[in-house]
PDB file of C-alpha atoms in Angstrom:
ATOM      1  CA  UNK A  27     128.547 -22.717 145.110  1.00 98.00           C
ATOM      2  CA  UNK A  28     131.647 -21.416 147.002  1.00 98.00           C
ATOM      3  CA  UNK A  29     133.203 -18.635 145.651  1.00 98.00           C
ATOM      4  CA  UNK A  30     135.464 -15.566 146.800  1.00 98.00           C
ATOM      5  CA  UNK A  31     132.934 -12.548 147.720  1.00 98.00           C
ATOM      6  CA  UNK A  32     134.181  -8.849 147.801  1.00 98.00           C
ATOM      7  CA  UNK A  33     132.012  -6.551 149.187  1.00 98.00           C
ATOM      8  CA  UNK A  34     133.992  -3.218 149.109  1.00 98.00           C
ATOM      9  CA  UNK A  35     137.025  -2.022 147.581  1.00 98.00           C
ATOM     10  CA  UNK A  36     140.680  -2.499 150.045  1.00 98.00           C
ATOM     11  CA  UNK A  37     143.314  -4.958 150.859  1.00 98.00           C
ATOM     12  CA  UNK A  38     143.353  -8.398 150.016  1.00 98.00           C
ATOM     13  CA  UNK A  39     141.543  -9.054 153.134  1.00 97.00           C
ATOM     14  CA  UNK A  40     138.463  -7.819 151.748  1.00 98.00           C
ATOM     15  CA  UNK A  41     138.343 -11.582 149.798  1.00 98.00           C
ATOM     16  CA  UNK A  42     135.944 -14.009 151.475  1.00 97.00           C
ATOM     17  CA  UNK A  43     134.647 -17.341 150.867  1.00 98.00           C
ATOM     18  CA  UNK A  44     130.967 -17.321 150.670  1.00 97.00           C
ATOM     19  CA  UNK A  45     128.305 -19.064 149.571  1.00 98.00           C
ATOM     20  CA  UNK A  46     127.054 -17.541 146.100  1.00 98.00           C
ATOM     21  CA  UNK A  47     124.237 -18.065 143.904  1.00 97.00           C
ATOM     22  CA  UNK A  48     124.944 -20.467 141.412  1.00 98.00           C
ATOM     23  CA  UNK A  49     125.514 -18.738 137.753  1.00 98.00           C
ATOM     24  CA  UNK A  50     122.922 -19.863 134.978  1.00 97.00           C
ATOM     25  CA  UNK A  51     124.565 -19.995 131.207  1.00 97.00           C
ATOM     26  CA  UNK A  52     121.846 -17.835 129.586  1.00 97.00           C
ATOM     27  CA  UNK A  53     122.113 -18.595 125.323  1.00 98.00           C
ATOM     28  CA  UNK A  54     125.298 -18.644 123.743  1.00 98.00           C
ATOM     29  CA  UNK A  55     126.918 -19.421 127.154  1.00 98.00           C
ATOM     30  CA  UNK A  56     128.455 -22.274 128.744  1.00 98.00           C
ATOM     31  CA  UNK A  57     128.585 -23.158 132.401  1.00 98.00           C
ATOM     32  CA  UNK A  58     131.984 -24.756 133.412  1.00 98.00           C
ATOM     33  CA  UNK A  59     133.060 -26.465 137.058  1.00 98.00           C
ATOM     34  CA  UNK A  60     136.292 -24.667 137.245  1.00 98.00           C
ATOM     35  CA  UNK A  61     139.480 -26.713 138.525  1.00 98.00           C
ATOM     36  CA  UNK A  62     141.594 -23.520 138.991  1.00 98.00           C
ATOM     37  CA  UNK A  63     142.043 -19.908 138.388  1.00 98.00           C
ATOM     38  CA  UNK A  64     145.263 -17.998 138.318  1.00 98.00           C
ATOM     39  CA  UNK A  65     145.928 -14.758 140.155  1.00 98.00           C
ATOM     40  CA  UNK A  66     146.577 -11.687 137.843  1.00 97.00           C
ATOM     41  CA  UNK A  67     147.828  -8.032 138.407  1.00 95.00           C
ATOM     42  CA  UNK A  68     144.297  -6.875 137.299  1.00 95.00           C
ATOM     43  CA  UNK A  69     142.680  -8.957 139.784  1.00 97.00           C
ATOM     44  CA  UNK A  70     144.330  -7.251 142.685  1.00 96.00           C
ATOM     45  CA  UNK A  71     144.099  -3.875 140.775  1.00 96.00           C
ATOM     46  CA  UNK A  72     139.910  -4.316 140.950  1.00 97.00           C
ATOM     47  CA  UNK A  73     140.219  -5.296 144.165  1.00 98.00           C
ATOM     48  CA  UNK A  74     141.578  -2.032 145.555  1.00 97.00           C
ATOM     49  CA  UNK A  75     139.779  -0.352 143.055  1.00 97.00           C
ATOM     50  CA  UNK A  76     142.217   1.159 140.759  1.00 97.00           C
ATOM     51  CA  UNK A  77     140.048   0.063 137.766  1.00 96.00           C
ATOM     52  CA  UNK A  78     136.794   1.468 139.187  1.00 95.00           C
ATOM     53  CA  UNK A  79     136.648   3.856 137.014  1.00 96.00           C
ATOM     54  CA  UNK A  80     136.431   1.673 133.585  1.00 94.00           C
ATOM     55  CA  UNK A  81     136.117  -1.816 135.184  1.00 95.00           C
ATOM     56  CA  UNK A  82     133.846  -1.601 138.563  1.00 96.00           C
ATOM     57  CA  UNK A  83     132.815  -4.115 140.818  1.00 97.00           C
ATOM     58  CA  UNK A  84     129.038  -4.606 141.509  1.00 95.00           C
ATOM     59  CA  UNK A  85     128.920  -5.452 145.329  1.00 97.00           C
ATOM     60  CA  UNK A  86     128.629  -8.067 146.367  1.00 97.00           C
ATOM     61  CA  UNK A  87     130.784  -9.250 143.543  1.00 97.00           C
ATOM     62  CA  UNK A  88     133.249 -11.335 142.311  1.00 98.00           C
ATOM     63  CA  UNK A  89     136.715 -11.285 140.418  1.00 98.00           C
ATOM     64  CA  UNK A  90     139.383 -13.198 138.744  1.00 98.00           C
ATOM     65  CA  UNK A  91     139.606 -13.180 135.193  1.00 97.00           C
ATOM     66  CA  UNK A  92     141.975 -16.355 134.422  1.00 98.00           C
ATOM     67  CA  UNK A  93     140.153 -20.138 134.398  1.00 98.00           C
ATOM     68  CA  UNK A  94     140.386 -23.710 133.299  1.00 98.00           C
ATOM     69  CA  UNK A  95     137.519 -26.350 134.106  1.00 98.00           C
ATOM     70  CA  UNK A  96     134.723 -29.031 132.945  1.00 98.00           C
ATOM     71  CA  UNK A  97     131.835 -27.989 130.866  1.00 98.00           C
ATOM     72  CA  UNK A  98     128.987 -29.004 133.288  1.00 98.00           C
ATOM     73  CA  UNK A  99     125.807 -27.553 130.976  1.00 98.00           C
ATOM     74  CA  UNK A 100     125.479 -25.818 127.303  1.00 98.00           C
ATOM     75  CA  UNK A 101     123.266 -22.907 127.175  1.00 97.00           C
ATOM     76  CA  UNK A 102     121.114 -22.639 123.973  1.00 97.00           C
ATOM     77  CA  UNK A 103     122.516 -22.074 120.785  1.00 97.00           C
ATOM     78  CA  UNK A 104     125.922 -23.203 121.367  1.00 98.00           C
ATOM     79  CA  UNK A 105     127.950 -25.422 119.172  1.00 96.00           C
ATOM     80  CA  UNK A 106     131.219 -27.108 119.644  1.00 97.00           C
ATOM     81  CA  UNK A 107     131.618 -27.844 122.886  1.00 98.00           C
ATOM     82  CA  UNK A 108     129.876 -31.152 124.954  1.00 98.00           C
ATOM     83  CA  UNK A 109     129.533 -31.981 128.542  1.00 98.00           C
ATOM     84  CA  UNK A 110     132.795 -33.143 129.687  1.00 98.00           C
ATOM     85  CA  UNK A 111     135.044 -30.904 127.688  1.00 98.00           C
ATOM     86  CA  UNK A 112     137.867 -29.372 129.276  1.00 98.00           C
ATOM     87  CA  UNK A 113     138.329 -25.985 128.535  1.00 98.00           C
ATOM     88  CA  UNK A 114     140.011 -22.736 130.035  1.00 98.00           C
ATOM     89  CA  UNK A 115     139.380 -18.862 129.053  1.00 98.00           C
ATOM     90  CA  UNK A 116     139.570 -15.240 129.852  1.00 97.00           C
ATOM     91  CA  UNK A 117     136.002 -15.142 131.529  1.00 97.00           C
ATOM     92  CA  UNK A 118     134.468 -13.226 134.423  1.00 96.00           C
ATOM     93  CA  UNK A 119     134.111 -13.833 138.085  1.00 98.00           C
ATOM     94  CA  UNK A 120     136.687 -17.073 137.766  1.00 98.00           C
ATOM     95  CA  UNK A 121     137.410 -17.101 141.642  1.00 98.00           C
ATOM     96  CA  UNK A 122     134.423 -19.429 141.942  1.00 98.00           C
ATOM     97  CA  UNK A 123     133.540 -23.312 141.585  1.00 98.00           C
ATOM     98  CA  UNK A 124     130.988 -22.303 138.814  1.00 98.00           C
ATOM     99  CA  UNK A 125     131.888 -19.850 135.842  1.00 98.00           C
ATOM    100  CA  UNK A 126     129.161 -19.008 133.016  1.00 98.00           C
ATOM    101  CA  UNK A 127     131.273 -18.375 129.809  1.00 98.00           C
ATOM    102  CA  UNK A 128     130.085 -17.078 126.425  1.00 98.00           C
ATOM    103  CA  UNK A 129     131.116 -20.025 124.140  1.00 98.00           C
ATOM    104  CA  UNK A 130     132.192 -17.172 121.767  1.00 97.00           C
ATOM    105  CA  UNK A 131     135.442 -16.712 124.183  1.00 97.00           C
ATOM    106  CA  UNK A 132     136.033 -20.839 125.210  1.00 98.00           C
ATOM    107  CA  UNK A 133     138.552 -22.806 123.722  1.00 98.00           C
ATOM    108  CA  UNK A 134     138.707 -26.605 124.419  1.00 98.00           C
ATOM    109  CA  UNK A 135     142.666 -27.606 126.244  1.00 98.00           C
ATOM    110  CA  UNK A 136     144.701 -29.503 124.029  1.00 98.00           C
ATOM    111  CA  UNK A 137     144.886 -32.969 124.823  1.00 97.00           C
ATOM    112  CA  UNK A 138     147.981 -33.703 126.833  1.00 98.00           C
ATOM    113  CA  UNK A 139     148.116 -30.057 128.798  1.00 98.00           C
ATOM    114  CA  UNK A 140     147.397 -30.715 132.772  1.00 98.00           C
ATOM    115  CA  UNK A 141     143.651 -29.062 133.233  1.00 98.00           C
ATOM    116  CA  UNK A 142     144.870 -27.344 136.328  1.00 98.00           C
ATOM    117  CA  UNK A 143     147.933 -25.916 134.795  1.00 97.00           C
ATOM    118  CA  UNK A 144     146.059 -24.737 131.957  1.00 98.00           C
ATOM    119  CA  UNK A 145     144.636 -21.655 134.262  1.00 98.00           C
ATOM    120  CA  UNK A 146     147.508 -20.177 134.670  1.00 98.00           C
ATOM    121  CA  UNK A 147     147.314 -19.808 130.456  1.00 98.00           C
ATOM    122  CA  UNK A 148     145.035 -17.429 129.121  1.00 98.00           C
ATOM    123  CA  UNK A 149     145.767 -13.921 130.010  1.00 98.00           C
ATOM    124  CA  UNK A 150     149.366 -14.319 129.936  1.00 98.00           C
ATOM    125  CA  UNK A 151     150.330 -16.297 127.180  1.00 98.00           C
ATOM    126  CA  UNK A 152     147.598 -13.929 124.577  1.00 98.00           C
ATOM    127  CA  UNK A 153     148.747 -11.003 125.912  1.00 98.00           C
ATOM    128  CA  UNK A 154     152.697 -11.583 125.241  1.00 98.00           C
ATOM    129  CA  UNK A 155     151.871 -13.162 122.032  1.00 98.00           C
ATOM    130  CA  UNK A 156     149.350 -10.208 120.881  1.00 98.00           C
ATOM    131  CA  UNK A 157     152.562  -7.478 122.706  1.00 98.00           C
ATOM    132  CA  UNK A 158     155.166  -9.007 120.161  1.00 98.00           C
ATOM    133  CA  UNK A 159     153.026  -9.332 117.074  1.00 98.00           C
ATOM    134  CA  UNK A 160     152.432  -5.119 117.900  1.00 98.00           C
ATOM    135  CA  UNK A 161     155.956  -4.927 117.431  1.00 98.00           C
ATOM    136  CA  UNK A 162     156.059  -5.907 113.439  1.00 97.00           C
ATOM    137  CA  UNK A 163     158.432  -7.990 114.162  1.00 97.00           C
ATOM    138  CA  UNK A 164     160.784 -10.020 111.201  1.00 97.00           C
ATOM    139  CA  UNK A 165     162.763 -12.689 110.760  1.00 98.00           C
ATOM    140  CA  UNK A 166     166.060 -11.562 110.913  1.00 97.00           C
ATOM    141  CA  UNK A 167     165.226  -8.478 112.541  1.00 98.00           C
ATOM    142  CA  UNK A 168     166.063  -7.671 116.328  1.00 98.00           C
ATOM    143  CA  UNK A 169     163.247  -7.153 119.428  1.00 98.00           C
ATOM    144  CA  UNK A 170     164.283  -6.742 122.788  1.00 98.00           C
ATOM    145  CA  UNK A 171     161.118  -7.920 125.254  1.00 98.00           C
ATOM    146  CA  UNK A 172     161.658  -6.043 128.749  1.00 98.00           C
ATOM    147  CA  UNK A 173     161.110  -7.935 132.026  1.00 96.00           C
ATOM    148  CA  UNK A 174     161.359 -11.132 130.206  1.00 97.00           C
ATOM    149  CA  UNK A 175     160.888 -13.382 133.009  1.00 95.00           C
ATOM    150  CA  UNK A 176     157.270 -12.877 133.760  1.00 95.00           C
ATOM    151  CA  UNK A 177     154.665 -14.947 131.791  1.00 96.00           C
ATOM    152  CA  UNK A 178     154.110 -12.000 129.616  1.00 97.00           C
ATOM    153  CA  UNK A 179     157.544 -11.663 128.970  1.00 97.00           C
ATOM    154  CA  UNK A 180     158.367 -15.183 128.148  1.00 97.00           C
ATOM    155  CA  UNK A 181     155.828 -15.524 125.535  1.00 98.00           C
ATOM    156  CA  UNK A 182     156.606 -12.985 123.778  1.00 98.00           C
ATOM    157  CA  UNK A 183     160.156 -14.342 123.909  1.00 98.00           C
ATOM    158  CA  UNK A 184     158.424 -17.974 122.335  1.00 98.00           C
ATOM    159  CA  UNK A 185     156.300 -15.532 119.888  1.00 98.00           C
ATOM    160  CA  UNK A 186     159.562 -13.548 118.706  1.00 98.00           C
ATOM    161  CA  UNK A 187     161.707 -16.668 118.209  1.00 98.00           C
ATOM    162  CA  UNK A 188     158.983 -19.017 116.480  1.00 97.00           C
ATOM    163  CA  UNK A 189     159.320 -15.650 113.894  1.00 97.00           C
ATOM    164  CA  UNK A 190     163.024 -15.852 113.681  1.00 98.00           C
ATOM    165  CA  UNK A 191     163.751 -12.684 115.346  1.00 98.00           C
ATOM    166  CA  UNK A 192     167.171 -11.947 117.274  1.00 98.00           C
ATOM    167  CA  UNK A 193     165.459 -12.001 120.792  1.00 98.00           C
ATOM    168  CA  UNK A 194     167.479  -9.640 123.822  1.00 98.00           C
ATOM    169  CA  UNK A 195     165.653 -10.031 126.691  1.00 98.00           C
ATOM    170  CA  UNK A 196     166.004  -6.894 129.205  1.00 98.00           C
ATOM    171  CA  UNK A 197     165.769  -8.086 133.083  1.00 97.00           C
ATOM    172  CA  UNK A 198     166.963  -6.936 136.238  1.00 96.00           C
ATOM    173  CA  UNK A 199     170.603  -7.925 137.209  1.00 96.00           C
ATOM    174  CA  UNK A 200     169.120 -10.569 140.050  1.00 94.00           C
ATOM    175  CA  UNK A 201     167.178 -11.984 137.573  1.00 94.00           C
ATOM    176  CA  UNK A 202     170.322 -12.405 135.090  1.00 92.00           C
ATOM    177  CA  UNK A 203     170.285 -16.038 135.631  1.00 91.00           C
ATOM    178  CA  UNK A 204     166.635 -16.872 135.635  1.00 90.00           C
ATOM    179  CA  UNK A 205     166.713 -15.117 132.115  1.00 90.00           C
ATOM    180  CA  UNK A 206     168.819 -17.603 130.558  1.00 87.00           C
ATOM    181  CA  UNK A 207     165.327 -19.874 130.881  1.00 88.00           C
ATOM    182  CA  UNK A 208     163.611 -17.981 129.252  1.00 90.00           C
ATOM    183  CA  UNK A 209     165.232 -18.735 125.234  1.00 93.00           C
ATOM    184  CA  UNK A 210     166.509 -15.708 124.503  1.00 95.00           C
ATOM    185  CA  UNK A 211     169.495 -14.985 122.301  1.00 96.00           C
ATOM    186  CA  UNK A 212     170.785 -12.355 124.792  1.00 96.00           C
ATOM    187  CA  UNK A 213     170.383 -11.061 128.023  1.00 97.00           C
ATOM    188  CA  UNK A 214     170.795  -7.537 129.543  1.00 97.00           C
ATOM    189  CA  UNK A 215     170.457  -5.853 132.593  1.00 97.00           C
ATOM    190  CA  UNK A 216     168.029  -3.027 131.978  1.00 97.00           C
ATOM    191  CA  UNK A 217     169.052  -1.738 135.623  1.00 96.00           C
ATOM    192  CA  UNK A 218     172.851  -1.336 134.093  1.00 96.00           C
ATOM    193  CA  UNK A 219     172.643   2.427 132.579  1.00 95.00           C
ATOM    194  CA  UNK A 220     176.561   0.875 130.864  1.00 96.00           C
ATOM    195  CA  UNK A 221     174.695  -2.193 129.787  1.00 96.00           C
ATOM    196  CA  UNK A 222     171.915  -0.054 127.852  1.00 96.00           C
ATOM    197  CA  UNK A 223     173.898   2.260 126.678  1.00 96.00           C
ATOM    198  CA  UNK A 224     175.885  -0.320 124.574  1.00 96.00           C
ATOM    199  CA  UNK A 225     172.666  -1.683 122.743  1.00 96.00           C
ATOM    200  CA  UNK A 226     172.531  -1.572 119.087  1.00 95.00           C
ATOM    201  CA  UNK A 227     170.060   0.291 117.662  1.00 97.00           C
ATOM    202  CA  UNK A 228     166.956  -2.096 118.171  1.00 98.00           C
ATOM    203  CA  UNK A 229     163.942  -2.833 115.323  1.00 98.00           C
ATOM    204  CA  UNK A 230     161.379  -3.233 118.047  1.00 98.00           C
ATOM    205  CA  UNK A 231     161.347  -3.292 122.202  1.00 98.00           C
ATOM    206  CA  UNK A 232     158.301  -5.540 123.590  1.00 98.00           C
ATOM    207  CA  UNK A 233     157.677  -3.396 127.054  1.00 98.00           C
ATOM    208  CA  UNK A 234     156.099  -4.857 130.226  1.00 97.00           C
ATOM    209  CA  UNK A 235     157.579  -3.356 132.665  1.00 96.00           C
ATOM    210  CA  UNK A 236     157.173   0.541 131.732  1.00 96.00           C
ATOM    211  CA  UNK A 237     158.398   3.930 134.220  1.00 96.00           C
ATOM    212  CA  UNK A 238     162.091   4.068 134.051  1.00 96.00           C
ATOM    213  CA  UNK A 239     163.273   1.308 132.263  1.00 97.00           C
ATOM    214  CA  UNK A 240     160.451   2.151 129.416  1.00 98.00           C
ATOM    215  CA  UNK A 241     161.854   6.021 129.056  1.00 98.00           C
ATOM    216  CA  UNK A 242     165.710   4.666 128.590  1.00 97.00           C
ATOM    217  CA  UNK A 243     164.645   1.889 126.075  1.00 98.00           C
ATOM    218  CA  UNK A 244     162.586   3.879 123.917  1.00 98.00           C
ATOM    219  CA  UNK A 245     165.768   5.800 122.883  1.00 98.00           C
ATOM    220  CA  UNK A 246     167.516   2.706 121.668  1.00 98.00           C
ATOM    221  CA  UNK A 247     165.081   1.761 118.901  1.00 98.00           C
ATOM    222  CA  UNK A 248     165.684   3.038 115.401  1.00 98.00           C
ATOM    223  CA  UNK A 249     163.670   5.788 113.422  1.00 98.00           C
ATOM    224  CA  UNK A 250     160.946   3.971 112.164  1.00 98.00           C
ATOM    225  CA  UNK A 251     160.960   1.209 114.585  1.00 98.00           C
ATOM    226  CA  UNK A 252     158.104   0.360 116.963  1.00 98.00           C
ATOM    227  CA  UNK A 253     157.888   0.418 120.984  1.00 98.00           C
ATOM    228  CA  UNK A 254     154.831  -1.818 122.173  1.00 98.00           C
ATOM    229  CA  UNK A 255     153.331  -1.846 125.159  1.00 98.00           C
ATOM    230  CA  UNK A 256     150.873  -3.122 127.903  1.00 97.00           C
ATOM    231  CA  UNK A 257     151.419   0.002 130.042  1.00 94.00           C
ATOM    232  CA  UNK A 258     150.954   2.913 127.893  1.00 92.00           C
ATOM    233  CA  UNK A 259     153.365   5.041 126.572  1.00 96.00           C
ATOM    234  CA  UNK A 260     156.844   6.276 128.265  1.00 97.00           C
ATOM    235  CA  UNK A 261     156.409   9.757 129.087  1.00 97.00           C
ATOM    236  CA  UNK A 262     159.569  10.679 127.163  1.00 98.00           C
ATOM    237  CA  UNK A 263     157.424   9.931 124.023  1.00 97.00           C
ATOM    238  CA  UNK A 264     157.560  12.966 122.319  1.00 97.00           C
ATOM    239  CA  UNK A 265     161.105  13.601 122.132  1.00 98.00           C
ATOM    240  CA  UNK A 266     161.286  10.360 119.792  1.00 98.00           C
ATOM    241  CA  UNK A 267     158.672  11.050 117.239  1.00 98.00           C
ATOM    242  CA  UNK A 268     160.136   8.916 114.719  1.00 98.00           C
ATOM    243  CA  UNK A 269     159.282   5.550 116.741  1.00 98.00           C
ATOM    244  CA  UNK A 270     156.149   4.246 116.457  1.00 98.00           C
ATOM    245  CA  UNK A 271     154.071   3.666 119.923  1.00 98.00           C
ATOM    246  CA  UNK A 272     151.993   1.017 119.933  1.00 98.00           C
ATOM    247  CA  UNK A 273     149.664   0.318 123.477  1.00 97.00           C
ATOM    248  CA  UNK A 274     148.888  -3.457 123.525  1.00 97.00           C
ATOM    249  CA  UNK A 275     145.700  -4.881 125.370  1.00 94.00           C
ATOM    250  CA  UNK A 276     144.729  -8.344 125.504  1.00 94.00           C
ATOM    251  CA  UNK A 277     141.998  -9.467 123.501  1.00 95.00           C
ATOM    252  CA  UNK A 278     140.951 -13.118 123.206  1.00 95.00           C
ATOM    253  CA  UNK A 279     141.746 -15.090 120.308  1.00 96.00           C
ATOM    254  CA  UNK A 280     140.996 -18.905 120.507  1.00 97.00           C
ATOM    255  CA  UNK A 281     143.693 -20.229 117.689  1.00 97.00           C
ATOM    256  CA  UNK A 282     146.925 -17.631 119.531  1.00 97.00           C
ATOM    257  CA  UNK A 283     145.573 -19.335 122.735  1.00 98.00           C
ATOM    258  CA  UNK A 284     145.584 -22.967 121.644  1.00 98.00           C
ATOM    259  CA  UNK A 285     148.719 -22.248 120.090  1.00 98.00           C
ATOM    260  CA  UNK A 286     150.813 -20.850 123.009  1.00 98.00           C
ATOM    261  CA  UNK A 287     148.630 -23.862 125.040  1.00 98.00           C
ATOM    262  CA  UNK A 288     150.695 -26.453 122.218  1.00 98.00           C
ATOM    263  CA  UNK A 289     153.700 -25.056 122.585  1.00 98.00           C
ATOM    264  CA  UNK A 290     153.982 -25.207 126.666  1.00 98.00           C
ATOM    265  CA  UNK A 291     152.367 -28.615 126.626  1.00 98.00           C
ATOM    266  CA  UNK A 292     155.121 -29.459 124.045  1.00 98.00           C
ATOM    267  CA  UNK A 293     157.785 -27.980 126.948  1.00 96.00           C
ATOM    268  CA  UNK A 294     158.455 -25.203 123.642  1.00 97.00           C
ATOM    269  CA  UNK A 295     157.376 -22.405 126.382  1.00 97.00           C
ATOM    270  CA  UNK A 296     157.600 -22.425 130.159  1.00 96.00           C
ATOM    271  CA  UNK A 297     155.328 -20.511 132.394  1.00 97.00           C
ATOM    272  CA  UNK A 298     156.688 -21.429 136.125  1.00 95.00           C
ATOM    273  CA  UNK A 299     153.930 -21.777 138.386  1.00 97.00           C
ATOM    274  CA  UNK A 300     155.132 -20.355 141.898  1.00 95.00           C
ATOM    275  CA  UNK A 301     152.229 -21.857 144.426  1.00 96.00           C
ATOM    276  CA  UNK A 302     149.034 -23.429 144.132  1.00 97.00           C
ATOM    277  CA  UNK A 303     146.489 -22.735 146.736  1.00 98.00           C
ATOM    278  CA  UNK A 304     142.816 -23.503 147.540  1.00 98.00           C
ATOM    279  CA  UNK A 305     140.223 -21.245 146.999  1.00 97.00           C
ATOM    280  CA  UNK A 306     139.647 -20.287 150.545  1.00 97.00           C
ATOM    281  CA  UNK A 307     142.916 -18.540 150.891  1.00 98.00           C
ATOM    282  CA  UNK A 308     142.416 -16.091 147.641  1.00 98.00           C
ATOM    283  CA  UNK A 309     143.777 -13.523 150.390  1.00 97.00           C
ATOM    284  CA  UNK A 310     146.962 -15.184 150.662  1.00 97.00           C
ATOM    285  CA  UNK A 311     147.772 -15.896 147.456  1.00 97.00           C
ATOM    286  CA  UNK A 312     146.903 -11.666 146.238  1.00 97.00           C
ATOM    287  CA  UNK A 313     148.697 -10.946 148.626  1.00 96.00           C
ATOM    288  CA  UNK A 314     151.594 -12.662 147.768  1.00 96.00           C
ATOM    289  CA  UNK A 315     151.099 -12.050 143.526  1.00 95.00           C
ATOM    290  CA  UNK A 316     151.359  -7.713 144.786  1.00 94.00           C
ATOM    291  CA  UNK A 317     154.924  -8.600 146.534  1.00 92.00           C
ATOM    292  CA  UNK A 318     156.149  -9.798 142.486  1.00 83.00           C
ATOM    293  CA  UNK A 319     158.597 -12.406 141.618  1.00 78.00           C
ATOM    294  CA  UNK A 320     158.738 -15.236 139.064  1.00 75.00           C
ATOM    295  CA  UNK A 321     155.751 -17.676 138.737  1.00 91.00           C
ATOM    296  CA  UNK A 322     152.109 -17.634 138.028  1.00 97.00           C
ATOM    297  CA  UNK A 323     150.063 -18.455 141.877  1.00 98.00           C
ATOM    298  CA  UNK A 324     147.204 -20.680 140.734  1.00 98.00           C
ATOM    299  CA  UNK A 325     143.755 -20.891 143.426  1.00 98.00           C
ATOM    300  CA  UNK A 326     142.073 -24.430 142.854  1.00 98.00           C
ATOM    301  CA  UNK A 327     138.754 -24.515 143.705  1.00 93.00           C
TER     302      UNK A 327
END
């Protein structure tokens, strides 16, 4: 199969097409023919090798965690899922026309849901939902989710609403407008020190953007309220002992995935896709993800 090699850690023109063995789904695995695999912050990360020290690549390896495809073979012991089945994932080594998948961490698309599309799911959508569930969150009650406009942001925006929260999403004031997509009952420019300091006292904040904007935020939430958050705690912790810290990271869960899946093929939850690109320029399209902005990049193989 084709695939995107690395062979050492660097820049994202370290990412080359190769030929690579084709994977084998041992028992309790799956092999799937993937149709596309979106481009994700930890990608890029492994790539320069900022996670070598809990998440290493074995050269020559591969990457890419994101993935939607056809079930080509079942490994033994697996139930549920036939040849033909399209199905997407947070797998390993997705930047590849072949993926082997433990059927434990599979979930069929829903029917209806474009299969390439669907790749630019998994990662994103579990993550915000699993962020804003950290929170506690009520109905009634009030979350503000920070940098709103990203994927992560936005379904944790879907997540907070479909609970009947008050929803304020915090965003840059260039993204002010762009925000107003995003279903929010408010929007706030967390770059606007006046802005912040005007904030009610908040039940929850929803963080994925961290530094900063993470150590001004954490002072608006109420004793006894809760800041989650993908990217660890603000270091201004300490002086607010009364709110509750909560670090967020992604685990898979099929029914939160098929659920944010129904909700974007029902047009309940939009993830902008930026650019789609073929396999062969996986360079391009990292290199582009690292320079930010709105929109998943999606690399069809």
């Amino acid at each position: 199969m084709k695939a995107v090699v690395i062979r050492q850690y660097g820049g994202p023109e370290v990412l080359k097409v190769e030929d690579y063995p084709d994977p084998v789904p041992g028992p309790g695995e799956v092999l799937v023919r993937v149709a596309a695999a979106s481009v994700n912050p930890i990608d890029y990360k492994r790539r320069a090798g900022l996670t070598k020290e809990f998440y290493p690549i074995q050269f020559p390896g591969l990457i890419g965690v994101d993935m939607a495809g056809t079930v080509v073979k079942i490994g033994a012991g697996v139930e549920g899922f036939s040849v033909g089945d399209w199905v997407f994932a947070m797998a390993d080594d997705t930047y590849a026309e072949l993926c082997a998948v433990n059927a434990a961490v599979l979930a069929k698309i829903p029917k209806g849901l474009d299969l390439i599309r669907a790749a630019a799911l998994p990662l994103v959508t579990t993550t915000g939902n699993q962020l804003l569930s950290a929170t506690g969150i009520k109905a009634g009650q009030t979350v503000m989710v920070v940098g709103a406009v990203g994927s992560v942001g936005r379904s944790a925006v879907f997540t907070a609403k479909e609970r009947g929260a008050a929803v304020i999403a915090g965003v840059l004031k260039r993204q002010m407008d762009e925000a107003k997509t995003a279903g929010a009952n408010q929007v706030v420019a967390t770059d606007d020190d006046t802005a912040i300091e005007k904030l009610p006292p908040l039940d929850a904040v929803a963080d994925t953007v961290g530094g900063r904007t993470a150590e001004k935020l954490i002072a608006k939430v109420r004793p006894g309220g809760v800041f989650a958050t993908v990217l660890g705690a603000p270091q201004n912790a300490a002086k607010y002992p009364s709110v509750k810290v909560v670090p967020v990271f992604s685990k898979f869960d099929r029914k939160t995935l098929e659920f944010m899946a129904e909700a974007v093929r029902d047009g309940k939850l939009v993830i902008p896709i930026s650019q789609t690109l073929p396999l062969s320029e996986a360079a391009e399209a990292q290199a582009a993800a690292e320079k930010g902005g709105i929109g998943k990049i999606l690399l069809v193989a």
